[in-house]
Backbone as ProteinMPNN parsed JSONL, in Angstrom:
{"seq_chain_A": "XXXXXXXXXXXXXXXXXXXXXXXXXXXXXXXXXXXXXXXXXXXXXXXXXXXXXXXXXXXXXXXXXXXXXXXXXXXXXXXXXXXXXXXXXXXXXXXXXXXXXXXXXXXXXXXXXXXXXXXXXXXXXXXXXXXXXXXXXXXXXXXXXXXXXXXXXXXXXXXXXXXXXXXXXXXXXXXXXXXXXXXXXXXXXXX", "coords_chain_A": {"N_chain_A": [[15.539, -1.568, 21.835], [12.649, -1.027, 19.669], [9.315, -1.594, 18.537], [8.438, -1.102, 15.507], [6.964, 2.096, 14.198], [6.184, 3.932, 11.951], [4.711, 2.388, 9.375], [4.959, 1.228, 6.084], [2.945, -0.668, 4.041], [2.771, -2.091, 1.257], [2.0, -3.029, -2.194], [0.285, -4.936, -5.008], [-2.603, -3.53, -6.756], [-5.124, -5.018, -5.832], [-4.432, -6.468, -3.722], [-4.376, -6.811, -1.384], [-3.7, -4.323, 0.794], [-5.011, -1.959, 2.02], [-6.56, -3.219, 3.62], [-5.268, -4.859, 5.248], [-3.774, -2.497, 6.498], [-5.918, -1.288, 7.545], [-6.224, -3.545, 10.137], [-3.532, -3.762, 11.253], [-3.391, -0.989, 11.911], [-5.276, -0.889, 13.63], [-4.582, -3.353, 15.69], [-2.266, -2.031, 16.414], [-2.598, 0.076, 17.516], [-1.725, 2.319, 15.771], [-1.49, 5.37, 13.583], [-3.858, 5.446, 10.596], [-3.267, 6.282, 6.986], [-5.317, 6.295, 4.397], [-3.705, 5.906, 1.109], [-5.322, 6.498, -1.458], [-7.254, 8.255, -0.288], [-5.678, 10.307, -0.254], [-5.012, 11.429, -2.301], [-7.095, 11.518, -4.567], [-9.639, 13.931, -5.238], [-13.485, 14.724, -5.062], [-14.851, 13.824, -7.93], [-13.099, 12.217, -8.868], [-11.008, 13.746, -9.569], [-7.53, 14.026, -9.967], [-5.063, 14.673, -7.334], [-2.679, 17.148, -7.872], [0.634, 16.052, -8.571], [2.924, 17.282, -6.648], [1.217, 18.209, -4.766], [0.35, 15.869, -3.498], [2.658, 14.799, -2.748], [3.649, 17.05, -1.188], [1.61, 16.423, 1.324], [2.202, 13.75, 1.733], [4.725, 14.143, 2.909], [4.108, 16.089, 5.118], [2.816, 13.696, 6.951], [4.927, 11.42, 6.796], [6.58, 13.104, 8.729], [5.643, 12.876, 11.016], [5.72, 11.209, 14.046], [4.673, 8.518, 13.901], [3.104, 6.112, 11.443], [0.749, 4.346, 9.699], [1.205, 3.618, 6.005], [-0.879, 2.742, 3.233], [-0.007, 2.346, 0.7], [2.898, 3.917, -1.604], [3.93, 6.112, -4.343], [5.265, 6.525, -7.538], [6.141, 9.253, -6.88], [6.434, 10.465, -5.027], [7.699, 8.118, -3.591], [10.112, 7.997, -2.72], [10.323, 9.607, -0.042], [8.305, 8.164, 1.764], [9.716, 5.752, 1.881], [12.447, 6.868, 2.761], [11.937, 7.241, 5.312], [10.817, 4.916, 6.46], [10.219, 2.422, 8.697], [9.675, 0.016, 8.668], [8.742, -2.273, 5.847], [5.874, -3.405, 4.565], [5.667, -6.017, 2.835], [3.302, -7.286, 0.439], [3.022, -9.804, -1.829], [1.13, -11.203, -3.491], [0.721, -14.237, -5.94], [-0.443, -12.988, -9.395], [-2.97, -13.784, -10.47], [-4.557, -14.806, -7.776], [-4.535, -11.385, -6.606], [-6.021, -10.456, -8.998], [-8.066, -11.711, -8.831], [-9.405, -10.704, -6.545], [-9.362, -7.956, -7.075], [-11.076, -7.495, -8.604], [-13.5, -9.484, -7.894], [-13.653, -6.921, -5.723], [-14.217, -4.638, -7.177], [-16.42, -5.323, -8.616], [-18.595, -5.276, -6.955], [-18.487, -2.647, -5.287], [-19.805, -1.632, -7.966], [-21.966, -2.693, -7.72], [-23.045, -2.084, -5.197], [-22.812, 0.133, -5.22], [-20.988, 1.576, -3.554], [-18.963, 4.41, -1.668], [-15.771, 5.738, -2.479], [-13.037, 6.773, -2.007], [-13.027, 10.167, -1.253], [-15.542, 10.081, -1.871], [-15.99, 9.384, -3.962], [-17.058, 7.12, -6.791], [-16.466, 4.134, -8.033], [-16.902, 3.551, -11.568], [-19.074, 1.604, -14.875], [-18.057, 2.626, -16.884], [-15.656, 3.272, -16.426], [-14.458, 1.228, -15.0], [-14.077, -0.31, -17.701], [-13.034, 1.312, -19.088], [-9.287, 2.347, -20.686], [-8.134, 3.194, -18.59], [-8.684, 1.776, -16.265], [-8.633, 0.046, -12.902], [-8.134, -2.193, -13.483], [-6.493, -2.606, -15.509], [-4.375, -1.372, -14.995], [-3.93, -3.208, -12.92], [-2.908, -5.093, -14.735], [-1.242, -4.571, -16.22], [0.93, -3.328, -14.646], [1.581, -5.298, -12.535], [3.952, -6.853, -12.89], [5.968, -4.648, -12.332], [5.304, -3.87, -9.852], [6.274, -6.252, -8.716], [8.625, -6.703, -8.952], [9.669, -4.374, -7.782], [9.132, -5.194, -5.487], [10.313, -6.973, -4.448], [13.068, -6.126, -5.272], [13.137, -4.344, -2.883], [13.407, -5.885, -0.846], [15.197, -7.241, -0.723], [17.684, -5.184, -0.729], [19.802, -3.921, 1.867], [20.035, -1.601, 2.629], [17.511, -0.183, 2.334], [14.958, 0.175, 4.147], [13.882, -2.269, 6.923], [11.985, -5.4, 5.409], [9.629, -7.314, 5.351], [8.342, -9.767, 3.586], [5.295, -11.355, 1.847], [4.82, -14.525, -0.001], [2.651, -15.496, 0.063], [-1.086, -16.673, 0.836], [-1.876, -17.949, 2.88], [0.442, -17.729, 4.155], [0.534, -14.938, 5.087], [-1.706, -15.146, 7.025], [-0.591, -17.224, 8.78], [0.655, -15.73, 9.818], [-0.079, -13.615, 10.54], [-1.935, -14.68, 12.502], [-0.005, -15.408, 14.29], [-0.074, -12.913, 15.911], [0.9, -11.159, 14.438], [3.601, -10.318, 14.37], [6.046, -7.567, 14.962], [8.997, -6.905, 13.849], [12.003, -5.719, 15.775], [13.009, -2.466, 15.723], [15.579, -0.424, 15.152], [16.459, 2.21, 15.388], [16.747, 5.504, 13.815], [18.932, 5.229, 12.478], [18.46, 2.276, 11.312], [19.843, 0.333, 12.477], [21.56, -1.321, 11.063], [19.738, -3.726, 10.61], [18.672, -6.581, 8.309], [16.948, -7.194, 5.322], [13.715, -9.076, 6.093], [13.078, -11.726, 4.586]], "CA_chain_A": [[14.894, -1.621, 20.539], [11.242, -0.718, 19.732], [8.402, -1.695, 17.59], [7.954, -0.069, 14.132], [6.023, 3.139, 13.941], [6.473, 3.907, 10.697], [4.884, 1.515, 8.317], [4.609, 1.046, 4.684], [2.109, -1.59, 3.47], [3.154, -2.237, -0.143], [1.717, -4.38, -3.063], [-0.044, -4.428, -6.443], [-3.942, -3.408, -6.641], [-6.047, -6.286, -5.03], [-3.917, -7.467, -2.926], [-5.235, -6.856, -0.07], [-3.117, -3.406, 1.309], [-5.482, -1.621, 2.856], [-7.269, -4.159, 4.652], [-4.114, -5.255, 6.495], [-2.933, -1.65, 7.29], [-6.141, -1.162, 8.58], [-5.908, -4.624, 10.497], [-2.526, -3.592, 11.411], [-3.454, 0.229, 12.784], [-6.587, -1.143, 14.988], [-4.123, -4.204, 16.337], [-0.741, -1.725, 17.342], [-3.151, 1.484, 17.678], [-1.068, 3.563, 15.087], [-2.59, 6.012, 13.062], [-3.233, 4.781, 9.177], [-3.63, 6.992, 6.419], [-5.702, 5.781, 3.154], [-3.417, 6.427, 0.503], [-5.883, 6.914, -2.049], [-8.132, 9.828, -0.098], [-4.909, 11.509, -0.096], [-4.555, 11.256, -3.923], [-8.269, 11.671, -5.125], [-10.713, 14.713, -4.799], [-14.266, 14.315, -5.693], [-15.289, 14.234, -8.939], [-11.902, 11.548, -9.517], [-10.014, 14.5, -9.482], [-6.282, 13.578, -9.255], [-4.548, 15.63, -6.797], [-1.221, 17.115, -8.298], [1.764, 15.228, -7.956], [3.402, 18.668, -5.728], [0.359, 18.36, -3.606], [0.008, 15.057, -3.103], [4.083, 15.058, -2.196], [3.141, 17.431, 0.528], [0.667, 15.379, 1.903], [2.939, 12.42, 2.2], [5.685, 14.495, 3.564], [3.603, 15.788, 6.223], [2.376, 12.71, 7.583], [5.457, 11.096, 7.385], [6.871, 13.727, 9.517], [5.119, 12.566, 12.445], [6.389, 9.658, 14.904], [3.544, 6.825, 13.817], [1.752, 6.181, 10.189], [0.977, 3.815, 8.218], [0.509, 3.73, 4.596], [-1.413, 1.533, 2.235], [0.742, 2.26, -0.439], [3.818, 4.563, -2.082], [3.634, 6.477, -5.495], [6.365, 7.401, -7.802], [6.293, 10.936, -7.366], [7.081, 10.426, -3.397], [7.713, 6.79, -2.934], [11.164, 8.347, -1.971], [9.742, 10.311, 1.296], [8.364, 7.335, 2.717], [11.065, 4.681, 2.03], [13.348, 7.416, 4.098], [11.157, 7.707, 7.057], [9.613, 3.589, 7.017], [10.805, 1.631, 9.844], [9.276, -1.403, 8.007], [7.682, -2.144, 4.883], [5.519, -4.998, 4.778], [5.39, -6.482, 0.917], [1.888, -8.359, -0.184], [3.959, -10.421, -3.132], [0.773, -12.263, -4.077], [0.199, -14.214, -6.992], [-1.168, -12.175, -9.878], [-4.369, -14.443, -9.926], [-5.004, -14.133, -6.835], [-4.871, -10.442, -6.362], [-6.803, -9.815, -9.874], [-9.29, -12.324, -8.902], [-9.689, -9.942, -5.364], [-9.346, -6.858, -7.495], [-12.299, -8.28, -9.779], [-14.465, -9.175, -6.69], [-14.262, -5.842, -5.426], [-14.745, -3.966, -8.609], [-17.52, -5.746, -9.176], [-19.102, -5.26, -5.211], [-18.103, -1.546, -5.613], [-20.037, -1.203, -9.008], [-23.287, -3.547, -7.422], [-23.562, -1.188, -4.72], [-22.62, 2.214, -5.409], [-20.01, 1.806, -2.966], [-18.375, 5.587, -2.164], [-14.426, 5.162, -1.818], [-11.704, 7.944, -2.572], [-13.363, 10.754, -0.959], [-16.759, 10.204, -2.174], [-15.764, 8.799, -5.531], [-17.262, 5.699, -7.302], [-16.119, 2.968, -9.636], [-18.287, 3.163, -12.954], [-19.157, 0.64, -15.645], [-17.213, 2.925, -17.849], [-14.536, 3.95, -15.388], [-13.738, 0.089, -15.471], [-14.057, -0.563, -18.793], [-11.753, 2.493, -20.033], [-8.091, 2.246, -20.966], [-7.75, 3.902, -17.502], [-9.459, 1.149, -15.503], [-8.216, 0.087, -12.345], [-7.837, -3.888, -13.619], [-5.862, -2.401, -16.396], [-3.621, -0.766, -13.644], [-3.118, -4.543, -12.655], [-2.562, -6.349, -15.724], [0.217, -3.703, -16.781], [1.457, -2.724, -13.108], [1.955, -6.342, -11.899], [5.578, -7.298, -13.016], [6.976, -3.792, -12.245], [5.238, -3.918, -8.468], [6.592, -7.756, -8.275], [10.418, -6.224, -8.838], [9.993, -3.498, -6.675], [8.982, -5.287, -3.804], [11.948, -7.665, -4.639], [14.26, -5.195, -5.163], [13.233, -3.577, -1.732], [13.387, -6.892, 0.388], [17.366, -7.389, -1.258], [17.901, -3.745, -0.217], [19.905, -3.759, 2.997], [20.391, 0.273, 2.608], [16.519, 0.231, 2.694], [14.046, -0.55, 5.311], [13.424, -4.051, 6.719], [11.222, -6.059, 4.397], [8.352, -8.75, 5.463], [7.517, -10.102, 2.092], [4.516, -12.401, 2.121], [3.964, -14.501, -0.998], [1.237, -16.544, -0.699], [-1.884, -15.732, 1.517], [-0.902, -18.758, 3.994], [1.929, -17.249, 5.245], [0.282, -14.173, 5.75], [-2.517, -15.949, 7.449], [-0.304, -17.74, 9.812], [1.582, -14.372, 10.863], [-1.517, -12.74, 11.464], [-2.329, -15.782, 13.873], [0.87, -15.003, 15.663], [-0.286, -11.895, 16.565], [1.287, -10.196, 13.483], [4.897, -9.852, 15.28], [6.744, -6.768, 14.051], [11.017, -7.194, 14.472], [12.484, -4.949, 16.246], [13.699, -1.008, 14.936], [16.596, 0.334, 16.221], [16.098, 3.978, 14.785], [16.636, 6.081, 12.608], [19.925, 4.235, 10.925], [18.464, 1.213, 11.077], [20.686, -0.38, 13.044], [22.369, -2.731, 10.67], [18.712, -4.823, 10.406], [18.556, -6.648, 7.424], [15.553, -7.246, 5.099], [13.506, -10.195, 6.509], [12.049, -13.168, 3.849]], "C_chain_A": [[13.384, -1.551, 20.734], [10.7, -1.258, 18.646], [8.635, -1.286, 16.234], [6.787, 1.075, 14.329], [5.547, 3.218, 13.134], [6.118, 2.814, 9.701], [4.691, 1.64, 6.979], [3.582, -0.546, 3.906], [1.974, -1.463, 2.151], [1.988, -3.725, -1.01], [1.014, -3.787, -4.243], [-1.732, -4.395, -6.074], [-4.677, -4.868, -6.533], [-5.289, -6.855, -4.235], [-4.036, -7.48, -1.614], [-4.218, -5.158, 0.931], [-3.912, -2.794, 2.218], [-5.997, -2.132, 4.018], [-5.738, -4.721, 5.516], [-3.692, -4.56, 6.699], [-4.301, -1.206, 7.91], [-6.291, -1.965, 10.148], [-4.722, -4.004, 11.726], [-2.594, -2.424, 12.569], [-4.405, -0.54, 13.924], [-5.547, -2.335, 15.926], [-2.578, -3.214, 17.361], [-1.583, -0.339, 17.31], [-2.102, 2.467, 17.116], [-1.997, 3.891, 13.857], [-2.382, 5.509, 11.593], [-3.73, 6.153, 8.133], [-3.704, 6.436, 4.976], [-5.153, 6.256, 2.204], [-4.447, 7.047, -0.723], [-6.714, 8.104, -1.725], [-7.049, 10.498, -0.401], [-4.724, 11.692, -2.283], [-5.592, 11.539, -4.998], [-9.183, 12.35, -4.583], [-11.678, 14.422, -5.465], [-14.556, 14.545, -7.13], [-13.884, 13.615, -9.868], [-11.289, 12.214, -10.21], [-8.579, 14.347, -9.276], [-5.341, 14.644, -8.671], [-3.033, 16.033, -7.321], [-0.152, 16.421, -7.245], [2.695, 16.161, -6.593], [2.614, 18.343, -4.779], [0.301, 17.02, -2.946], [2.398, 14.257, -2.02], [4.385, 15.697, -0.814], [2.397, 17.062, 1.376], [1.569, 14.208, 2.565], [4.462, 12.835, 3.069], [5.489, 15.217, 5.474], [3.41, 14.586, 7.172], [3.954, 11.993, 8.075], [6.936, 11.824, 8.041], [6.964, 13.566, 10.849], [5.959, 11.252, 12.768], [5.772, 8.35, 14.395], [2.89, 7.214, 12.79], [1.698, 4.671, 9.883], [-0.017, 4.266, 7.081], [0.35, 2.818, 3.608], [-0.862, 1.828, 0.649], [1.497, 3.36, -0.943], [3.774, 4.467, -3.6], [4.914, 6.596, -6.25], [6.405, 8.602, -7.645], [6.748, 10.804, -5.925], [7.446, 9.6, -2.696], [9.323, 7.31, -1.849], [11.354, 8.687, -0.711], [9.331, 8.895, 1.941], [8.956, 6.089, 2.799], [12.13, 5.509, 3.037], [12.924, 7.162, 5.089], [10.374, 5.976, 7.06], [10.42, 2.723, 7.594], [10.44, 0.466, 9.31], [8.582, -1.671, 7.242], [6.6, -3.802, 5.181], [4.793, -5.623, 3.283], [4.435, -7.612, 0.669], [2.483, -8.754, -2.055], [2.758, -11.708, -3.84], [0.956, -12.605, -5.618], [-0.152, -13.565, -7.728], [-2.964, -12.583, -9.938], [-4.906, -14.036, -8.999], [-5.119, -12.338, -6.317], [-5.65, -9.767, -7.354], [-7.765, -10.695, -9.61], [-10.016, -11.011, -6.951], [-10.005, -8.574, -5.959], [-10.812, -6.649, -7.84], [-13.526, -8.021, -8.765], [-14.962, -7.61, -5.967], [-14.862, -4.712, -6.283], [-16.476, -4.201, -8.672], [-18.451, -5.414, -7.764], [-19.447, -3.646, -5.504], [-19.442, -1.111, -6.422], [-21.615, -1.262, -8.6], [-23.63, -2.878, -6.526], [-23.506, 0.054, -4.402], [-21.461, 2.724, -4.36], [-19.403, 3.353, -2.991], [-16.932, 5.327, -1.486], [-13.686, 6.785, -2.259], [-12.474, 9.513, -2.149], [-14.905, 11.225, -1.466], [-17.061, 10.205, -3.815], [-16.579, 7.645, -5.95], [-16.703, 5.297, -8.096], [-17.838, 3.26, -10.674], [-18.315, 2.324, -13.681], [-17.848, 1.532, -16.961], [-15.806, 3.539, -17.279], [-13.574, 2.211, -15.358], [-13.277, -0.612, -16.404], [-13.101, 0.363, -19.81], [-10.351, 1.641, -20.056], [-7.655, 2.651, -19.529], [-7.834, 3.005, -16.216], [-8.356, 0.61, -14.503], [-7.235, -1.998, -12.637], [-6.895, -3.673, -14.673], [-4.647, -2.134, -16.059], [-2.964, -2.404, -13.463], [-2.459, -4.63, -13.496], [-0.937, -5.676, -15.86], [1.314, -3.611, -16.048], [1.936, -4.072, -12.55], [3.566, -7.055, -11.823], [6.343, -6.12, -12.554], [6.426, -3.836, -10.595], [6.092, -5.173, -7.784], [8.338, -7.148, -7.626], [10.379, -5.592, -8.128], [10.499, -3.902, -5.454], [10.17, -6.122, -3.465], [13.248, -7.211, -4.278], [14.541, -4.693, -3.888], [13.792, -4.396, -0.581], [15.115, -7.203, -0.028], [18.53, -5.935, -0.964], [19.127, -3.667, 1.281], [20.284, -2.781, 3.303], [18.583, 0.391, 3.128], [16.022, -0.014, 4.015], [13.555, -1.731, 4.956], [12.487, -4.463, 5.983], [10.286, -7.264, 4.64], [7.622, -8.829, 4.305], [6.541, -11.054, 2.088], [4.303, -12.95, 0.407], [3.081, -15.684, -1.213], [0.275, -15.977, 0.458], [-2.058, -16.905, 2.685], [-0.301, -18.064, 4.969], [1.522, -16.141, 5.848], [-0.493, -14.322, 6.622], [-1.669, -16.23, 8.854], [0.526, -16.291, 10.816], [0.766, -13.684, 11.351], [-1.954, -13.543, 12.454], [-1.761, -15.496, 14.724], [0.589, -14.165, 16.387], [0.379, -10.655, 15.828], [2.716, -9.358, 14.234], [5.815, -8.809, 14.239], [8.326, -6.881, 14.637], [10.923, -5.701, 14.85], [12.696, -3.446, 15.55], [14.32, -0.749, 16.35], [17.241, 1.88, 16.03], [17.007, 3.997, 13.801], [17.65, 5.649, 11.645], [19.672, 3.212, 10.778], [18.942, -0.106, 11.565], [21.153, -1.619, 12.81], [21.139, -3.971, 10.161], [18.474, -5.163, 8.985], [16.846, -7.033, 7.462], [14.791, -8.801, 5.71], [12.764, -10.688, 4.954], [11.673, -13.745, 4.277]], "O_chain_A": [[12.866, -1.94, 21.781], [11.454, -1.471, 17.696], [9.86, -1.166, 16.283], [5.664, 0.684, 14.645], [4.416, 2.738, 13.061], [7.061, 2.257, 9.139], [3.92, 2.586, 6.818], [4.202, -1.298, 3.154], [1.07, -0.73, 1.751], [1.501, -4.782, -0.609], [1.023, -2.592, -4.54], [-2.151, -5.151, -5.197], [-4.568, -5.69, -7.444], [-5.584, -8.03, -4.019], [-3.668, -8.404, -0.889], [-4.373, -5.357, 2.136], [-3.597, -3.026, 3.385], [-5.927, -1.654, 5.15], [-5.782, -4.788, 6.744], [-2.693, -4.91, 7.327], [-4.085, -0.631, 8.976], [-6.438, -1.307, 11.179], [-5.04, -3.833, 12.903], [-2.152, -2.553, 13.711], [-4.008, -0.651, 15.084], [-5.778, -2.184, 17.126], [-2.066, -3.517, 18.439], [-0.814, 0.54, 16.922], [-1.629, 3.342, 17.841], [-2.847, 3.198, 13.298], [-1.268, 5.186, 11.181], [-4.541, 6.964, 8.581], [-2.7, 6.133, 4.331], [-5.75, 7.282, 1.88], [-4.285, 8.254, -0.903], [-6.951, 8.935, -2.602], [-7.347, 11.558, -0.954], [-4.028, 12.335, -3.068], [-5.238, 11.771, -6.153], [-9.747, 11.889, -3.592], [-11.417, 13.861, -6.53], [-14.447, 15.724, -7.467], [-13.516, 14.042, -10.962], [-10.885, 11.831, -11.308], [-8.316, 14.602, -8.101], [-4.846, 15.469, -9.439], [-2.173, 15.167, -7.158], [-0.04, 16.274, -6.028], [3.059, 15.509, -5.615], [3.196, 18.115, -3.718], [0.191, 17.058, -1.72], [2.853, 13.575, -1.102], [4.976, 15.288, 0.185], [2.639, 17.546, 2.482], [1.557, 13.887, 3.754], [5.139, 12.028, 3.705], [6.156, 15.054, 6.496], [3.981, 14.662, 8.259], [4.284, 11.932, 9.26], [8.061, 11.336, 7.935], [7.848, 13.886, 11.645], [6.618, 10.523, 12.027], [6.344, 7.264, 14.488], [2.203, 8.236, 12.774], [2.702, 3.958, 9.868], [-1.118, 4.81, 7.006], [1.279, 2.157, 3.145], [-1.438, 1.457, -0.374], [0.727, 4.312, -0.81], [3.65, 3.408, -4.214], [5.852, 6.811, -5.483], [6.873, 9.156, -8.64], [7.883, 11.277, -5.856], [7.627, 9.754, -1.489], [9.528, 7.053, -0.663], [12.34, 8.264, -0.109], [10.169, 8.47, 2.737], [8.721, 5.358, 3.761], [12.618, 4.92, 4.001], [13.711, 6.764, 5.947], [9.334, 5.877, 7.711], [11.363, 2.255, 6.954], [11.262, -0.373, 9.679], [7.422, -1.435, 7.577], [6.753, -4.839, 5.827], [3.623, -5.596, 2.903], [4.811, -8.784, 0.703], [2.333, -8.11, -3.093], [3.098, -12.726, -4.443], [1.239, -11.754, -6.461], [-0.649, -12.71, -6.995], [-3.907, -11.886, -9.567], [-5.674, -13.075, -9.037], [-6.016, -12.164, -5.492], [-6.083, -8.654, -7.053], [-8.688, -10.449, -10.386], [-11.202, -10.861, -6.657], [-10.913, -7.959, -5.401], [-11.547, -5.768, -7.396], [-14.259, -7.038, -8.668], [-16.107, -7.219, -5.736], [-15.858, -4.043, -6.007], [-17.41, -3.403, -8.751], [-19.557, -5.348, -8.301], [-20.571, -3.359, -5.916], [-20.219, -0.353, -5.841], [-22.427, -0.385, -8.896], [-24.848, -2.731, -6.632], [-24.016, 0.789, -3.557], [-21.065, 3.887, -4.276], [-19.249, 3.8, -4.128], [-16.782, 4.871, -0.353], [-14.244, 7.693, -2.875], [-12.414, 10.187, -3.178], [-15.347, 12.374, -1.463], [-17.897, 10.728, -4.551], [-16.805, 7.032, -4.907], [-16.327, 6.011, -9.026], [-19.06, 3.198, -10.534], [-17.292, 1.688, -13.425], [-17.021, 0.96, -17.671], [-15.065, 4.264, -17.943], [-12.381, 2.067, -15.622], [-12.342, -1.403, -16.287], [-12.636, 0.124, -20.925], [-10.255, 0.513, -19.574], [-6.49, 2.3, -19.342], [-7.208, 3.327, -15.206], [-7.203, 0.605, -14.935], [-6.275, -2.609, -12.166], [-6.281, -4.717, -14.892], [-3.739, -2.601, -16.746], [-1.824, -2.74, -13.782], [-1.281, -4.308, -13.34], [0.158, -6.196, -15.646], [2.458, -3.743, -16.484], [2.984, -3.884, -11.934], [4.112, -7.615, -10.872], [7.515, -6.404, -12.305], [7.43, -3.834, -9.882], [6.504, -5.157, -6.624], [8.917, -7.155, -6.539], [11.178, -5.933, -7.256], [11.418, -3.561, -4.71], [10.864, -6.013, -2.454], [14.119, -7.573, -3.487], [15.701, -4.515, -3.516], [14.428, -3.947, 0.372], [16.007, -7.329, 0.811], [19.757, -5.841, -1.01], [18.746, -2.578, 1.71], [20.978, -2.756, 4.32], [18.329, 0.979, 4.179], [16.762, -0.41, 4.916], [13.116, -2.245, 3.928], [11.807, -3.458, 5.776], [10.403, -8.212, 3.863], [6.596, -8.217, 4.006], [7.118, -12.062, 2.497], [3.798, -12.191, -0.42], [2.858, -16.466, -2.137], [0.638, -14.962, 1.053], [-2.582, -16.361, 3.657], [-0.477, -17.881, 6.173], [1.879, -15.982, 7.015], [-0.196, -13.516, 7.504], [-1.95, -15.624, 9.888], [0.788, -16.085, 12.001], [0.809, -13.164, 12.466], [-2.43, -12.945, 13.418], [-2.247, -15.265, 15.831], [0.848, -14.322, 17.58], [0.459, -9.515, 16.286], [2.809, -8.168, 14.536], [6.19, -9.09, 13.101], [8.613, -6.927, 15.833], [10.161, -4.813, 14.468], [12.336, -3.572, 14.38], [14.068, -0.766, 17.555], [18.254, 2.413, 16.481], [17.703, 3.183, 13.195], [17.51, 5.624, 10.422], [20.484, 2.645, 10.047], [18.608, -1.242, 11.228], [21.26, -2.602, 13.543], [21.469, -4.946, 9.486], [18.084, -4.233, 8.279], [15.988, -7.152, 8.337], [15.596, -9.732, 5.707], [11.982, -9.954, 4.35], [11.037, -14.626, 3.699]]}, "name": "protein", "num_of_chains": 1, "seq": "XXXXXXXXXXXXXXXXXXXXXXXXXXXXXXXXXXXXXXXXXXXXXXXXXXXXXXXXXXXXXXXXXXXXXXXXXXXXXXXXXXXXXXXXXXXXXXXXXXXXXXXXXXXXXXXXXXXXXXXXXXXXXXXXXXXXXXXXXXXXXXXXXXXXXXXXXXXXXXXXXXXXXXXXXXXXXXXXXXXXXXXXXXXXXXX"}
């Protein structure tokens, strides 16, 4: 049995995803790929759903990714191919008070994210806004990740829900279980 290659780093906006898949890539040297560059050209352009499908089908093509998060339009592609998801189940508080913080960081220094995108005062403040994304998005990400970790057809499941627990696993040395390829080999989801 081997490591995980293949990861998926799941959760709802603020919850910290990226920052622990890049965490994650720099600690098991696998390659990560920012879901959002792949999803946003400049000028907060949204890349078609077709294109952005091929994108995610590429990548997870290869032997080693991870990804800071799965869309509907292809979540399907990398639930086939993810040797292990790893589910950020915080609080909603807590990840809209993180969301908030960075929003606001973002806005204070011109921050460039998504391929040379910014957050705006009216980009946050729209119907479109990314905190709006939370408020709405938070109960249907909660079930997902639920649904995924009760799964034992899917891939294994490390659900974290408080920022403790993730805390102390990252102390361990952030231990990934075993994969025993490509069927899975019977591994259920971990809680």
């Amino acid at each position: 049995m081997t490591a995980p290659a293949r990861i998926l780093v799941e959760g709802i906006h603020g919850s910290g995803k990226s920052t622990l898949a890049a965490h994650l890539a720099q600690r098991f040297g696998l390659p990560w790929y920012p879901v959002d560059d792949l999803l946003w050209e400049p000028g907060w352009v949204e890349v078609p759903v077709a294109e952005q499908r091929r994108r995610i089908e590429a990548i997870c093509r290869r032997d080693s990714w991870i990804l800071d998060g799965a869309y509907h339009g292809w979540r399907d592609v990398v639930l086939g191919r993810a040797d292990l998801v790893i589910g950020l189940d915080l609080p909603r508080g807590v990840s809209f008070r993180r969301l908030l913080r960075r929003t606001v960081r973002r806005l204070a220094g011109g921050e460039l994210i998504c391929n040379g995108n910014r957050e705006t005062l009216r980009s946050v403040l729209s119907r479109d806004s990314i905190l709006v994304w939370h408020l709405t998005g938070f109960g249907r990400a909660r079930r997902r990740l639920r649904a995924w970790a009760a799964d034992p057809a899917g891939p294994p499941v490390l659900l974290f829900g408080d920022q403790a627990a993730l805390d102390a696993w990252l102390a361990r040395g952030a231990p990934l279980p075993p994969h025993a390829g490509p069927d899975r080999g019977g591994l259920r989801p971990l809680t």
